[in-house]
Short mmCIF file of C-alpha atoms and ligand atoms in Angstrom, two decimals:
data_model
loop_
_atom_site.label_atom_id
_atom_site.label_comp_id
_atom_site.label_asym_id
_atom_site.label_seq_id
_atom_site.Cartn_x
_atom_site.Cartn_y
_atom_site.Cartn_z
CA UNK A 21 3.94 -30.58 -14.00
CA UNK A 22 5.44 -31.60 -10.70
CA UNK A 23 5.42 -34.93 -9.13
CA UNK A 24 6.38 -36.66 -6.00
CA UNK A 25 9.58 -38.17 -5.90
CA UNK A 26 11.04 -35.55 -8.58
CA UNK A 27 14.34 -35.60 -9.55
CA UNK A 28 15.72 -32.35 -8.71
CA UNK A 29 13.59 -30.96 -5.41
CA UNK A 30 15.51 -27.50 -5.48
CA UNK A 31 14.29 -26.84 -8.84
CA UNK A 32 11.07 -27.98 -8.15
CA UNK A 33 11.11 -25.85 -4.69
CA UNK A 34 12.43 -22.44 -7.26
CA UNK A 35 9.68 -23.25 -9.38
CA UNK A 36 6.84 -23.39 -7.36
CA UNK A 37 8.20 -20.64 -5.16
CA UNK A 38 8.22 -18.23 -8.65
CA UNK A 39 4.83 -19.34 -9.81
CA UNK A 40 3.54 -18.35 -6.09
CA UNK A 41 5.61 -15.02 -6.36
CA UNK A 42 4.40 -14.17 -9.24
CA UNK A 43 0.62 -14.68 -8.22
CA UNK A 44 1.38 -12.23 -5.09
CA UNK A 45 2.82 -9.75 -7.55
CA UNK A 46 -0.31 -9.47 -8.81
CA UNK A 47 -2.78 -10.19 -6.07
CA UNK A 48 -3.93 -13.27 -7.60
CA UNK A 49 -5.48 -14.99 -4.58
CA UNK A 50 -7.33 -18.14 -6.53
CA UNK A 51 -4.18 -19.25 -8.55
CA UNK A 52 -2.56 -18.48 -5.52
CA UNK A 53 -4.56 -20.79 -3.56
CA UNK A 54 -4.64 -23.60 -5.99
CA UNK A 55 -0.75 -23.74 -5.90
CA UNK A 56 -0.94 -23.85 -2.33
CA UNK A 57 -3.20 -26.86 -2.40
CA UNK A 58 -0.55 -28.28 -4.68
CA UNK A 59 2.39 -27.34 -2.85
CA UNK A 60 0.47 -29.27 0.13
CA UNK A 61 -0.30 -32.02 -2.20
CA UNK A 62 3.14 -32.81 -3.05
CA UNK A 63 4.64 -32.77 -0.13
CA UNK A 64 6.91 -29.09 -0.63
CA UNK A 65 4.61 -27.51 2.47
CA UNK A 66 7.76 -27.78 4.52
CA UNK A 67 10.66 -25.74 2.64
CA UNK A 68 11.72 -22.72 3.76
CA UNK A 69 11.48 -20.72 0.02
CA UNK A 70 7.96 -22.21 -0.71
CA UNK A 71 6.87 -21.30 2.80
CA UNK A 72 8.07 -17.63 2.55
CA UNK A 73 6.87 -17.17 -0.83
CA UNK A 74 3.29 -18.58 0.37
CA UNK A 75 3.36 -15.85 3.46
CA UNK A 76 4.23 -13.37 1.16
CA UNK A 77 1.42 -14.16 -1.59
CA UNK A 78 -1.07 -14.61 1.21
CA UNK A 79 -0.01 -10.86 2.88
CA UNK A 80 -0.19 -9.04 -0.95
CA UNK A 81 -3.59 -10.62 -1.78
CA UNK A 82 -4.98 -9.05 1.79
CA UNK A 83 -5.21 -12.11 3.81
CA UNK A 84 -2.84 -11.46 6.69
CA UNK A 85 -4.44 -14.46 8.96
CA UNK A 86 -3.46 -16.80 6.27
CA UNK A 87 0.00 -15.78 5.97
CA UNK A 88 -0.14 -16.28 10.00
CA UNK A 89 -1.73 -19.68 9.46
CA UNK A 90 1.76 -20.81 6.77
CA UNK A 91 4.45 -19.05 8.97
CA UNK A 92 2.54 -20.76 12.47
CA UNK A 93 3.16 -24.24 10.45
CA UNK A 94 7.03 -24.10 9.85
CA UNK A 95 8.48 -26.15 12.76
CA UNK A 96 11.59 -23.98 12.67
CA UNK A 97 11.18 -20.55 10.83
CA UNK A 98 14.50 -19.25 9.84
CA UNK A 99 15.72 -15.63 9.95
CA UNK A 100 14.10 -14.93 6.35
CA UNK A 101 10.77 -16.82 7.24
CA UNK A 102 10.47 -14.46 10.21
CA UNK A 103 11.51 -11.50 7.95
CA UNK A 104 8.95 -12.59 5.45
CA UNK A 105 5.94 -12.57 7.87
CA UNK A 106 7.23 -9.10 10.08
CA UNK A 107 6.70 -7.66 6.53
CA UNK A 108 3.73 -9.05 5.96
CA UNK A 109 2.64 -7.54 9.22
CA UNK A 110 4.16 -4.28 8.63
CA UNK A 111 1.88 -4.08 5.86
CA UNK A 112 -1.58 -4.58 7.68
CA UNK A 113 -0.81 -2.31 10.16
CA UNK A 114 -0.16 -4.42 12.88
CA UNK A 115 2.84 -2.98 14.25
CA UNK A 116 2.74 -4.56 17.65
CA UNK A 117 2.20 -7.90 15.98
CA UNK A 118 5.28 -7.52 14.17
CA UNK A 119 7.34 -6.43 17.01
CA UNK A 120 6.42 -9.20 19.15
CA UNK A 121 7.45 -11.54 16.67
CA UNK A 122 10.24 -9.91 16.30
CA UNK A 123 11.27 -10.10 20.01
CA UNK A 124 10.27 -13.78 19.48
CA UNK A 125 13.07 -13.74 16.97
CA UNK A 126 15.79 -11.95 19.17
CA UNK A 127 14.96 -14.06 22.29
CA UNK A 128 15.94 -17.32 19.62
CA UNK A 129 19.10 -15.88 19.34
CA UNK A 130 18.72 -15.03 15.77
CA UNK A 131 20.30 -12.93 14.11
CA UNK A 132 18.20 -10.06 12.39
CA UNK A 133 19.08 -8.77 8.74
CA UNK A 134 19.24 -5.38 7.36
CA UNK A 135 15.50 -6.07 5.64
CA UNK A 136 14.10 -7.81 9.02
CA UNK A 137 14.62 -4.16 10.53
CA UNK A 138 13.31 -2.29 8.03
CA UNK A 139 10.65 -4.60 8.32
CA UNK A 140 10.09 -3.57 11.57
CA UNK A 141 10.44 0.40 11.16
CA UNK A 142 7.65 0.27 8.25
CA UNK A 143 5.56 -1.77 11.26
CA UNK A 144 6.30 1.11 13.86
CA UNK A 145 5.58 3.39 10.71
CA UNK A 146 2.55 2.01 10.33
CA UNK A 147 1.03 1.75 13.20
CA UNK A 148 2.21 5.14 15.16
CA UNK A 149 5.14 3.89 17.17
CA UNK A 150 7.49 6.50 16.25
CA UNK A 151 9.28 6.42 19.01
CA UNK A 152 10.13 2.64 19.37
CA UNK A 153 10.98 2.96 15.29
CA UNK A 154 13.52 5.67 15.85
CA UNK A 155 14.86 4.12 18.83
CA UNK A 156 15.14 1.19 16.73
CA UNK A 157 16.87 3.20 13.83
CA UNK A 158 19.67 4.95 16.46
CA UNK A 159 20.96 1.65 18.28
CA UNK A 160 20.78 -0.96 14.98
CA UNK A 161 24.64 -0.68 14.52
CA UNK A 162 25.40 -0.94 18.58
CA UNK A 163 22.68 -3.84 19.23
CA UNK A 164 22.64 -6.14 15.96
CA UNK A 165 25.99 -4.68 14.04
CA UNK A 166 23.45 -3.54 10.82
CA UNK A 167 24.62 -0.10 9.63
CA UNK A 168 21.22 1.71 8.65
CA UNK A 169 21.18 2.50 4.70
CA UNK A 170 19.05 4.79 2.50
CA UNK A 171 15.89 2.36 3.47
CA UNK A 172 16.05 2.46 6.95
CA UNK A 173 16.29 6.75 7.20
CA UNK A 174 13.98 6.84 4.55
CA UNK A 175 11.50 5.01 6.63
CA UNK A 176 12.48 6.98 9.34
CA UNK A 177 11.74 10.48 7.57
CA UNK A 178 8.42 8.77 6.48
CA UNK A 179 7.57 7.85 9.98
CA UNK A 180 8.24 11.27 11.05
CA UNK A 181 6.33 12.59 8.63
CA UNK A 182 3.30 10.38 8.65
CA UNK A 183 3.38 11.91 12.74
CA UNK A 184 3.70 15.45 11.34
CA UNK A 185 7.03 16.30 13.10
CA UNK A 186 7.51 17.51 9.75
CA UNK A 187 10.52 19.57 11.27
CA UNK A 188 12.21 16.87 12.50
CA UNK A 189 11.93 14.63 9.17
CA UNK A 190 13.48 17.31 7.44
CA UNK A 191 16.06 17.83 9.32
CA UNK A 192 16.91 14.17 9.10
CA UNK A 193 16.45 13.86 5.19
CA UNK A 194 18.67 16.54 4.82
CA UNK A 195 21.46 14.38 6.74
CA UNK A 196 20.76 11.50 4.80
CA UNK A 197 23.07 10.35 1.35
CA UNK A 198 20.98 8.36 -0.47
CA UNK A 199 21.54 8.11 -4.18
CA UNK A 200 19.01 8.78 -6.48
CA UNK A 201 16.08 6.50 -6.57
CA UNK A 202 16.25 6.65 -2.65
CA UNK A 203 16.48 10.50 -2.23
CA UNK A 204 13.44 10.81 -4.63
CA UNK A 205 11.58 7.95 -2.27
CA UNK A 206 12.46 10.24 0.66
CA UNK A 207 11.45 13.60 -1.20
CA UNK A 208 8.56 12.53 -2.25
CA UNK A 209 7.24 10.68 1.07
CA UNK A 210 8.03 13.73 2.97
CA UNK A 211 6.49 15.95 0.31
CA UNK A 212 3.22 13.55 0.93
CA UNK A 213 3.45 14.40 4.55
CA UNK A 214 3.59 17.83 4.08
CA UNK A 215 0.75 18.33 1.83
CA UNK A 216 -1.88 15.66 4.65
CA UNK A 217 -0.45 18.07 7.83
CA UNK A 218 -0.91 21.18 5.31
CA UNK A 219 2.42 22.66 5.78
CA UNK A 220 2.94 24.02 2.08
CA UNK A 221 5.98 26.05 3.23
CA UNK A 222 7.97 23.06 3.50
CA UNK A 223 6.06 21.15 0.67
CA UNK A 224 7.38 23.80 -1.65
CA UNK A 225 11.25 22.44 -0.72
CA UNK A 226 10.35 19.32 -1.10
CA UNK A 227 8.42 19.95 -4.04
CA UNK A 228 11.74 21.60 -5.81
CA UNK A 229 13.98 18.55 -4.05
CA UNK A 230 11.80 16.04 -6.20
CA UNK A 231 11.98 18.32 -9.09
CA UNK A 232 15.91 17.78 -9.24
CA UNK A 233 15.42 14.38 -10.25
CA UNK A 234 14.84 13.77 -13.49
CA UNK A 235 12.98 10.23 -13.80
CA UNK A 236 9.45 8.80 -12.06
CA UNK A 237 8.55 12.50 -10.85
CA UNK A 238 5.18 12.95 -12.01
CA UNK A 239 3.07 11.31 -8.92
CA UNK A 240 5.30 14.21 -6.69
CA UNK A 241 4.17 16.81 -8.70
CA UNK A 242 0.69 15.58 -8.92
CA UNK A 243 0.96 16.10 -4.74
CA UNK A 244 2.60 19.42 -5.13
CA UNK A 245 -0.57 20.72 -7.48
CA UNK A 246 -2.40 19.25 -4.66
CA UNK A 247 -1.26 21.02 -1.91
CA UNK A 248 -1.45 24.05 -3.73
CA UNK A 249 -4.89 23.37 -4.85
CA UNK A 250 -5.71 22.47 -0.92
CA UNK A 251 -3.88 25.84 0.08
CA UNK A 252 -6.05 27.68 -2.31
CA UNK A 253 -3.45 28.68 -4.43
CA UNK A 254 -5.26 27.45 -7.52
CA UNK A 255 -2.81 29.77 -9.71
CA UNK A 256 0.28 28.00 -8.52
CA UNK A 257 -1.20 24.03 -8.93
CA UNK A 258 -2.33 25.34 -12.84
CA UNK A 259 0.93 26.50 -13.31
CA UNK A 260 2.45 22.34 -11.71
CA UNK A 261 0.24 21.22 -13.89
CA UNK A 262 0.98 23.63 -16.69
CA UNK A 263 4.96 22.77 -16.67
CA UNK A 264 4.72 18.95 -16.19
CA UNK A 265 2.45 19.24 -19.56
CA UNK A 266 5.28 21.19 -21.30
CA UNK A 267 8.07 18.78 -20.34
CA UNK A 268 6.03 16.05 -21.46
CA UNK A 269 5.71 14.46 -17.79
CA UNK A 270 3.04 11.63 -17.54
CA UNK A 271 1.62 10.17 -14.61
CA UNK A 272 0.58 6.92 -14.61
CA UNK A 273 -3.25 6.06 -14.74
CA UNK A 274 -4.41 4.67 -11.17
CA UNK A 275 -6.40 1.57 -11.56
CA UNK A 276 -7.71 -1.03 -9.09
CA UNK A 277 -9.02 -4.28 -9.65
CA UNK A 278 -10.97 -7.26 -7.61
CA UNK A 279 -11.29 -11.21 -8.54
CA UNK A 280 -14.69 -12.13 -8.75
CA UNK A 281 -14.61 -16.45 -9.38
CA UNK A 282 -10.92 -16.15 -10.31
CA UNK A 283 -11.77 -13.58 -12.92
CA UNK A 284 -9.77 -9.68 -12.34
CA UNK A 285 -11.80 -7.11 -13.31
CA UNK A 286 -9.68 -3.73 -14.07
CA UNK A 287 -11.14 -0.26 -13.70
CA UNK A 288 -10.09 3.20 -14.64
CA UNK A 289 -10.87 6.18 -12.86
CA UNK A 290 -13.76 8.05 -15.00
CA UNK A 291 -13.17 5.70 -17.60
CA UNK A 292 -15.64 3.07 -19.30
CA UNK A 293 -16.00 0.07 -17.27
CA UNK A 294 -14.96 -3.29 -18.57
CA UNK A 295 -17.36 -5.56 -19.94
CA UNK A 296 -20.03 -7.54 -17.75
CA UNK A 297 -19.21 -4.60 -14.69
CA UNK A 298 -23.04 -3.03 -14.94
CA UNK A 299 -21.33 0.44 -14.95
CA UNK A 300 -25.05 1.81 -15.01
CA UNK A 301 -26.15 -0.18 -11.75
CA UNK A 302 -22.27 0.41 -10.27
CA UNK A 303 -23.05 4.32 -10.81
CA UNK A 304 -26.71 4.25 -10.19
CA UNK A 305 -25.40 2.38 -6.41
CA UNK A 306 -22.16 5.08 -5.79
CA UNK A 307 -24.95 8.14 -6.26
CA UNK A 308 -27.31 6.26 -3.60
CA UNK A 309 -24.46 5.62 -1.29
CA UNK A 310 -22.93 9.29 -1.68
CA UNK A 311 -26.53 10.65 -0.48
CA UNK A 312 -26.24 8.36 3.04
CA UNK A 313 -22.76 9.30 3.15
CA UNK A 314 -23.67 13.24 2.88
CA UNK A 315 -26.32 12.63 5.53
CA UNK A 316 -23.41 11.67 7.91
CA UNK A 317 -21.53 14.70 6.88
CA UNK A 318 -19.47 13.05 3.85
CA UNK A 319 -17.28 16.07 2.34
CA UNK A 320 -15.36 14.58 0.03
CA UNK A 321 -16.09 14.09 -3.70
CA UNK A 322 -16.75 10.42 -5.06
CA UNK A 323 -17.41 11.93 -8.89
CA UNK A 324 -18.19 15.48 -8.91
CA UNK A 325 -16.14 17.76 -11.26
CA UNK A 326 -13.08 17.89 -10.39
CA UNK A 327 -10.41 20.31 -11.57
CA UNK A 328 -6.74 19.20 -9.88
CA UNK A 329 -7.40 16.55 -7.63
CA UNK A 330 -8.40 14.83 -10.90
CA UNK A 331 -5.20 14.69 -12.34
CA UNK A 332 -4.43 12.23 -9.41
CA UNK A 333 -5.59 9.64 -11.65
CA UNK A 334 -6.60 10.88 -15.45
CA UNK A 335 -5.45 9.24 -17.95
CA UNK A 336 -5.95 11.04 -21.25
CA UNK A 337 -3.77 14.43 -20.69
CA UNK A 338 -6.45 15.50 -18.16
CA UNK A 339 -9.16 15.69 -20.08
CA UNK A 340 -12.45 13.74 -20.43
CA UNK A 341 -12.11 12.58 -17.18
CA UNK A 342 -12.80 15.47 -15.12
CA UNK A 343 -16.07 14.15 -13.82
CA UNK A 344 -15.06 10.70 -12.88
CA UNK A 345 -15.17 8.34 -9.92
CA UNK A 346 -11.73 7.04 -8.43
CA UNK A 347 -10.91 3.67 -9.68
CA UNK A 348 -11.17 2.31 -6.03
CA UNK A 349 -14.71 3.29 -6.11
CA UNK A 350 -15.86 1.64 -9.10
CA UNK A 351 -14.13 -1.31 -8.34
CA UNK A 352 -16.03 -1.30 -4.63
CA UNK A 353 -19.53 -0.63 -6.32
CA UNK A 354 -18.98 -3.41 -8.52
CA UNK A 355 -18.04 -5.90 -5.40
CA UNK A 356 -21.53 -4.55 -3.55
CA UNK A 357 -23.57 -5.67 -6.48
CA UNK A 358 -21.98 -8.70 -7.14
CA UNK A 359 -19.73 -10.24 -3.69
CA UNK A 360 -22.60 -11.70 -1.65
CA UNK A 361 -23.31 -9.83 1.91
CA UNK A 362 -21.22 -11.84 4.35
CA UNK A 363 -18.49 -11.89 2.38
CA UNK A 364 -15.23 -9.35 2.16
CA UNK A 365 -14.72 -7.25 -0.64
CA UNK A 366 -10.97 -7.04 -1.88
CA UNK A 367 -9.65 -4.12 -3.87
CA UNK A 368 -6.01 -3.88 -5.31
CA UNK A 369 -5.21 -0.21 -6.84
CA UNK A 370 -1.58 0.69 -8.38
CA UNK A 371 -1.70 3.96 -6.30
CA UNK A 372 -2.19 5.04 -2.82
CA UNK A 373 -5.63 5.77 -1.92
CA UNK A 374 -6.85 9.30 -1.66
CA UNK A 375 -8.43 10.70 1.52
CA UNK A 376 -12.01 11.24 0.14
CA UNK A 377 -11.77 7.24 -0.87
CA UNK A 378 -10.72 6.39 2.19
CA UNK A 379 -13.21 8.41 4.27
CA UNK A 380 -16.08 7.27 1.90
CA UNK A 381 -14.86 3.27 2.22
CA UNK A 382 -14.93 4.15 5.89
CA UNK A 383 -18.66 5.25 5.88
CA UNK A 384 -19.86 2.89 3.36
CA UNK A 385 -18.73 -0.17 5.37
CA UNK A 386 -20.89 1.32 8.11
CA UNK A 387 -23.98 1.56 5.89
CA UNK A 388 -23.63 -1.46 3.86
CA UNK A 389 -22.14 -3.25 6.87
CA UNK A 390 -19.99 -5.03 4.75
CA UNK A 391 -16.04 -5.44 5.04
CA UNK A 392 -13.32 -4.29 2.89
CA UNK A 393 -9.93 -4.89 2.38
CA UNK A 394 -8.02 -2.72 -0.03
CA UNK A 395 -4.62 -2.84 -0.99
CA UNK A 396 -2.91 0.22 -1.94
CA UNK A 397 1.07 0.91 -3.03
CA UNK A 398 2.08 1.25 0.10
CA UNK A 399 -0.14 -1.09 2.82
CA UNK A 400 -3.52 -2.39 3.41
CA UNK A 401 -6.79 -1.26 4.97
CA UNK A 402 -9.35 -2.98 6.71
CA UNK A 403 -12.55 -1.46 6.67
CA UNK A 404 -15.37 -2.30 8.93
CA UNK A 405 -18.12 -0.57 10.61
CA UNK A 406 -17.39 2.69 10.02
CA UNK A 407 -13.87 2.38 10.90
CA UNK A 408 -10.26 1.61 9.03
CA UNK A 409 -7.61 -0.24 10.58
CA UNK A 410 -5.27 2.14 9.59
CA UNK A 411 -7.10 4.51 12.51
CA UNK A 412 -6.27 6.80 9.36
CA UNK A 413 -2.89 7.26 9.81
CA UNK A 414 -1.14 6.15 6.42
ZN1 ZN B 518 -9.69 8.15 -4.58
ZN1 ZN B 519 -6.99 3.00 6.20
#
């Protein structure tokens, strides 16, 4: 219970900072909001911690302009306030957002921190602006006296990547001593980049980088079956597939939820939908929609058989869920029936969107002319009319 006039305002501040955190962690936007209106209430709308923690709760839950709105309201945003809301627009896509605020920063005379800058590569990342990111990533040390860690090259290679100057990147990563967690990151982003530009040749040394590494490998080999399976080397995904099986490697289940009235509802690729979801309606609306989406020459697969791609997201050692609709999906065609028109639709999901998702939210916000916001591992995307705000490159 908090109070005005509390005895001890730092612990209040910690508190109400974690209890926001933790409502970002997990996209909670309605708790989240209540504790804003609290935080307002009682007079904490000023400090630093509660502000930062607010910008970052607003960014995870998909509302960027809000995040905007709390940082625009501190009279004089600190180094870690500014850090908090470059982030936050690092993660909509809004690179040139993120460096102007940036340059806002530097033109304060503030100093920048080692996670302000990496804040800023994953904005140049983001949003295209190689270039400006690398440029950033060469002079850090000369201009601001940072020394660029594991992060900031691993952005770097994923930037690079993401561009397909796959050559490059891999030169780079192969510079780069990062310990373990970090050289898996940067194996298995650039093995992610290699399978979306098609260049299996170099996926296949990435492929047996990540394999090196003996924990959390699962979602890179999941991409390596991939880009086999897109390469149509079928033999060579089965026999991905075939090992990860034999050393016992599980990947975990994607699932993506949405709040309806302050209520998450979780769904599970190809699985059974959770109570009070009207799977039949949700499925009866996906096979309408993938008919208007084939008209406007739709290739992808919503919930056709599926033989590797599948394993993307299955949950029960691959099987029953070969025919089954991506997580992201279900959750979307549940929002349609039930988020009035007028209104966004939010989707969180564990995992990073697949292409066919993402080119079917595209063309379904176009026919439905509805908005969506989805929030994947690694950013968001804004879907409207046809379009993402990604301009697909993620
Ligand atoms: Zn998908
Ligand atoms: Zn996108």
């Amino acid at each position: 219970m908090w109070y005005r006039g509390a005895q001890c305002c730092l612990c209040t501040h910690r508190m109400l900072s974690s209890v926001v955190n933790a409502c970002a962690g997990i996209g909670r936007l309605g708790v989240g909001k209540s504790l804003h209106g609290a935080v307002l209430r009682f007079g904490h709308g000023c400090n630093d911690v509660i502000a930062v923690a607010l910008v970052d709760m607003y960014s995870k839950c998909g509302f960027y302009e809000y995040s905007r709105k709390v940082f625009d309201m501190i009279e004089q945003p600190s180094v870690i306030c500014y850090t908090s809301i470059i982030v936050a627009a690092a993660k909509y896509g809004i690179g040139r957002c993120a460096l102007t605020l940036f340059n806002e920063m530097i033109d304060r005379n503030m100093q920048p921190n080692s996670v302000t800058l990496l804040g800023v590569m994953h904005a140049c990342s983001h949003s295209g602006l190689v270039d400006t990111g690398l440029h950033l990533l060469q002079f850090m040390q000369r201009k601001y006296g940072i020394s660029p860690c594991a992060s900031h090259y691993t952005c770097a290679v994923d930037m690079l990547g993401q561009a397909g100057r796959l050559d490059e990147a891999f030169e780079l990563a192969n510079k780069v001593q990062a310990e373990d967690r970090d050289a898996l990151i940067l194996w298995s982003s650039l093995l992610s980049a290699c399978r979306t530009h098609r260049r299996l040749d170099l996926a296949t040394r990435a492929g047996h980088r990540v394999s090196e590494f003996n924990q959390d490998v699962a979602g890179a080999l999941v991409v390596m079956s991939n880009a086999y399976t897109s390469a149509g080397q079928t033999d060579n995904a089965v026999d991905v597939w075939s090992n990860m099986r034999q050393q016992g490697i599980r990947k975990d289940p994607g699932c993506s939820w949405i709040e309806i009235k302050d209520i998450p509802y979780v769904f599970y690729a190809g699985l059974v939908s959770p109570a009070g979801t009207r799977a039949d309606e949700v499925m009866m609306l996906l096979d309408e929609l993938e008919g208007k989406m084939r008209e406007k020459g739709y290739n992808g697969r919503l919930g056709s058989t599926r033989v590797f791609d599948a394993h993307e997201e299955d949950g029960e050692d691959g099987k029953g869920v070969m025919v089954g609709v991506h997580s992201e999906m279900l959750a979307l065609g549940f929002g349609l029936l039930v988020i009035p028109k007028g209104m966004t639709i939010r989707v969180m999901k564990n995992l990073r969107m697949c292409c066919d998702c993402h080119d079917g939210f595209k063309l379904i916000s176009g026919i439905m002319e509805r908005e969506f916001v989805v929030r994947d591992l690694n950013r968001f995307h804004h879907f409207r009319m046809g379009s993402c705000s990604c301009n697909d490159y993620w």
